[in-house]
PDB file of C-alpha atoms in Angstrom:
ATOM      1  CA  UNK Y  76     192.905 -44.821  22.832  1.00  0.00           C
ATOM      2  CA  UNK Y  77     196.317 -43.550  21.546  1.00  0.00           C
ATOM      3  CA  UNK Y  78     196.272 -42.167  18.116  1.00  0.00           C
ATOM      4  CA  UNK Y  79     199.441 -43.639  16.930  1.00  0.00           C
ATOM      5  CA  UNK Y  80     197.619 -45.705  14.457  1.00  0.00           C
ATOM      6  CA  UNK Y  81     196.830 -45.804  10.923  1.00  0.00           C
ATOM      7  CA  UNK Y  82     192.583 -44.791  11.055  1.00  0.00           C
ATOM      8  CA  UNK Y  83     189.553 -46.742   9.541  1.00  0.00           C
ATOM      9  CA  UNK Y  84     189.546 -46.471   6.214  1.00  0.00           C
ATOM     10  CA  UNK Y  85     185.897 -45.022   6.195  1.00  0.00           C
ATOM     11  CA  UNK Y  86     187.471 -41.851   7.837  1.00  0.00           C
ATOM     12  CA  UNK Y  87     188.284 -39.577   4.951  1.00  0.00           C
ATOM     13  CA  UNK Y  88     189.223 -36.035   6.473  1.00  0.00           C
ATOM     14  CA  UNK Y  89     190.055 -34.912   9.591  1.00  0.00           C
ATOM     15  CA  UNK Y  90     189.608 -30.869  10.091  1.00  0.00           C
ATOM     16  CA  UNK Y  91     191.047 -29.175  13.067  1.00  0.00           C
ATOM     17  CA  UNK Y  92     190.448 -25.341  13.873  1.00  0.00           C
ATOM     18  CA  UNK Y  93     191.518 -22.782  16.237  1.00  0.00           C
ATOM     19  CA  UNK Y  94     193.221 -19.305  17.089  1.00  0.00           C
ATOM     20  CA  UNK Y  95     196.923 -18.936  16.971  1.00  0.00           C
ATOM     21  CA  UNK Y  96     196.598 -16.676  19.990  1.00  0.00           C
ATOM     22  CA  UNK Y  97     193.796 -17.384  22.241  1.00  0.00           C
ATOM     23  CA  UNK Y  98     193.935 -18.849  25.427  1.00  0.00           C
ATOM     24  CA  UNK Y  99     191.466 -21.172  24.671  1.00  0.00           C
ATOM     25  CA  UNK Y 100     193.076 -23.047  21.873  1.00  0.00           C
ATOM     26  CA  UNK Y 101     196.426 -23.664  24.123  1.00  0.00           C
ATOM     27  CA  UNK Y 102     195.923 -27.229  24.774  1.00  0.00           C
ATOM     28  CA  UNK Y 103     194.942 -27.717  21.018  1.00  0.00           C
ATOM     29  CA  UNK Y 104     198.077 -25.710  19.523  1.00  0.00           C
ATOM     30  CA  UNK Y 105     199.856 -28.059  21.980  1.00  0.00           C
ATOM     31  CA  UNK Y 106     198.216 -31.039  20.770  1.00  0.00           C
ATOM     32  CA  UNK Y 107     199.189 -30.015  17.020  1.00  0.00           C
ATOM     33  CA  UNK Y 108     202.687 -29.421  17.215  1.00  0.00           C
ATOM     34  CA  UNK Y 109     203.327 -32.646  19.616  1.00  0.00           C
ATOM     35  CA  UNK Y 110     200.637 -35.125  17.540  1.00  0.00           C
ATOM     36  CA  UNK Y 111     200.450 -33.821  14.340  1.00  0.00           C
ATOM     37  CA  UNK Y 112     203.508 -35.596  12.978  1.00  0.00           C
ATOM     38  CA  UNK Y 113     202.693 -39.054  14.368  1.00  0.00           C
ATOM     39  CA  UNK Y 114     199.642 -39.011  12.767  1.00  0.00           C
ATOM     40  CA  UNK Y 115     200.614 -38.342   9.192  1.00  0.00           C
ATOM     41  CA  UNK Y 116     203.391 -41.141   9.883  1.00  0.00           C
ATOM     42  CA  UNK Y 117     201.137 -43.275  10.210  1.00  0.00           C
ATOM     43  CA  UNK Y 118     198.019 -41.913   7.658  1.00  0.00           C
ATOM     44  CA  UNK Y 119     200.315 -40.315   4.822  1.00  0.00           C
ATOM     45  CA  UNK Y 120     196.975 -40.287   2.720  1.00  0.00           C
ATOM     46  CA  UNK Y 121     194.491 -39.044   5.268  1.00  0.00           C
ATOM     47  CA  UNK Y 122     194.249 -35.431   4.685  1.00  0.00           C
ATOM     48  CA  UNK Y 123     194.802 -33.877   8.204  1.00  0.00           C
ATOM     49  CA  UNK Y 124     193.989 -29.637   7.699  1.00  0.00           C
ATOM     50  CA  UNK Y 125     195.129 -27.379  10.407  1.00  0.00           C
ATOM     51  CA  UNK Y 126     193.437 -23.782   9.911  1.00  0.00           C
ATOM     52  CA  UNK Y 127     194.096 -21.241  12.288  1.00  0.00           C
ATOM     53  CA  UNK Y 128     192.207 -17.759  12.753  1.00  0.00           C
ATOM     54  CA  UNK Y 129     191.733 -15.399  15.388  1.00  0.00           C
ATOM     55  CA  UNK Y 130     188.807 -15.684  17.424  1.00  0.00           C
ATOM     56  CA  UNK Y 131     187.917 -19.244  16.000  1.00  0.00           C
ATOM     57  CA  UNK Y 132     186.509 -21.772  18.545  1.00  0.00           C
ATOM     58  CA  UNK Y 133     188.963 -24.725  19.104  1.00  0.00           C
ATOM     59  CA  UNK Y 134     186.694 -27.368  17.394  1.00  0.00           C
ATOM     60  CA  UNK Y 135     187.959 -30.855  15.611  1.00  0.00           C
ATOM     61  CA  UNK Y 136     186.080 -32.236  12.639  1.00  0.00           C
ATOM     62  CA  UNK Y 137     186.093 -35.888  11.352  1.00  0.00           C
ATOM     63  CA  UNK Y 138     184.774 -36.455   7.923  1.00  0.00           C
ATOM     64  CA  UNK Y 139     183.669 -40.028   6.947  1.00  0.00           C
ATOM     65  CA  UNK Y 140     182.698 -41.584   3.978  1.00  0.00           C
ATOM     66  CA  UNK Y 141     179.154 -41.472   2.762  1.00  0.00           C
ATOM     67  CA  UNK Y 142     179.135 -37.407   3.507  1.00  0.00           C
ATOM     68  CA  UNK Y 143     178.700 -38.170   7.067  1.00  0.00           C
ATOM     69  CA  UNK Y 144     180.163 -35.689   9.064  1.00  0.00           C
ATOM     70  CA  UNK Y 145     181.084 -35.129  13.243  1.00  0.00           C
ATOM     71  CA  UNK Y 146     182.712 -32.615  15.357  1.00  0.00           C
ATOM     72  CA  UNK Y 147     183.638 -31.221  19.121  1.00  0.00           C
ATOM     73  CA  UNK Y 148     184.350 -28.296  20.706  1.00  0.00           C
ATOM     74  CA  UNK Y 149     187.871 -27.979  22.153  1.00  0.00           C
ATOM     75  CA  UNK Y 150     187.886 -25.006  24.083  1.00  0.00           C
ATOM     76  CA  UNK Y 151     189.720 -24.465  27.018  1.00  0.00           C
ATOM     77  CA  UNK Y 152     190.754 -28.085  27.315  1.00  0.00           C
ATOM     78  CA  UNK Y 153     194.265 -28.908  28.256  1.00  0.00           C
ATOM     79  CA  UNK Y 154     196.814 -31.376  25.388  1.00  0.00           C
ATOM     80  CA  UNK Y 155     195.784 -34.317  27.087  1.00  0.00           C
ATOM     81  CA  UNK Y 156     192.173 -33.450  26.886  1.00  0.00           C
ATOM     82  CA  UNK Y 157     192.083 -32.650  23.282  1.00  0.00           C
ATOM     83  CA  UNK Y 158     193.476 -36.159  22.532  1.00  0.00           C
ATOM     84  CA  UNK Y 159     190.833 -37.757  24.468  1.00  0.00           C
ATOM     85  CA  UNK Y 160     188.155 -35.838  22.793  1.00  0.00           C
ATOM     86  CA  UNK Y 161     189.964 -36.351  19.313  1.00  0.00           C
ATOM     87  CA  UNK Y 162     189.977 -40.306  19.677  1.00  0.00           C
ATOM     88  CA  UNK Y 163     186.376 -40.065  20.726  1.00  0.00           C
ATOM     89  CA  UNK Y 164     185.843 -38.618  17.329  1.00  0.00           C
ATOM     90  CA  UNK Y 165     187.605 -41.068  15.229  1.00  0.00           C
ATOM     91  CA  UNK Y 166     185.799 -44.146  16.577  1.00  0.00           C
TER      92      UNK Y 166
END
């Protein structure tokens, strides 16, 4: 599933954490600076939140609408990885 497309419109946030310098949040920082801009292009209303902070798992959060709320751990995975893992979450 690529995510160069606009998202349900049930989906209302999507929440992605990490550290800025841990080895285990590579394929993620990867995945932000290459991805991030394709998917505001295409969901300019979506609010999209990068946080960084040292020691934080790599973990991706999808917020949909009635409060329901799902997430997965992205440690260690490689770019390609997290994008699988992040299109899982969006379904």
């Amino acid at each position: 599933m690529s995510l160069a497309k606009a998202f349900s419109p049930a989906l209302r946030e999507v929440r992605i954490l990490f550290s800025q310098t841990g080895d285990a949040s590579q394929g993620v920082r990867q995945f932000v600076v290459s991805t991030y801009p394709t998917l505001k292009q295409h969901n300019p209303d979506l609010p999209i939140l990068i946080r960084e902070a040292q020691g934080t798992p790599a973990r991706a959060f999808a917020r949909f609408e009635r409060g329901v709320e799902r997430n997965v751990t992205l440690d260690g995975l490689s770019s390609k990885d997290v994008t699988t893992k992040i299109s899982e979450l969006l379904r």
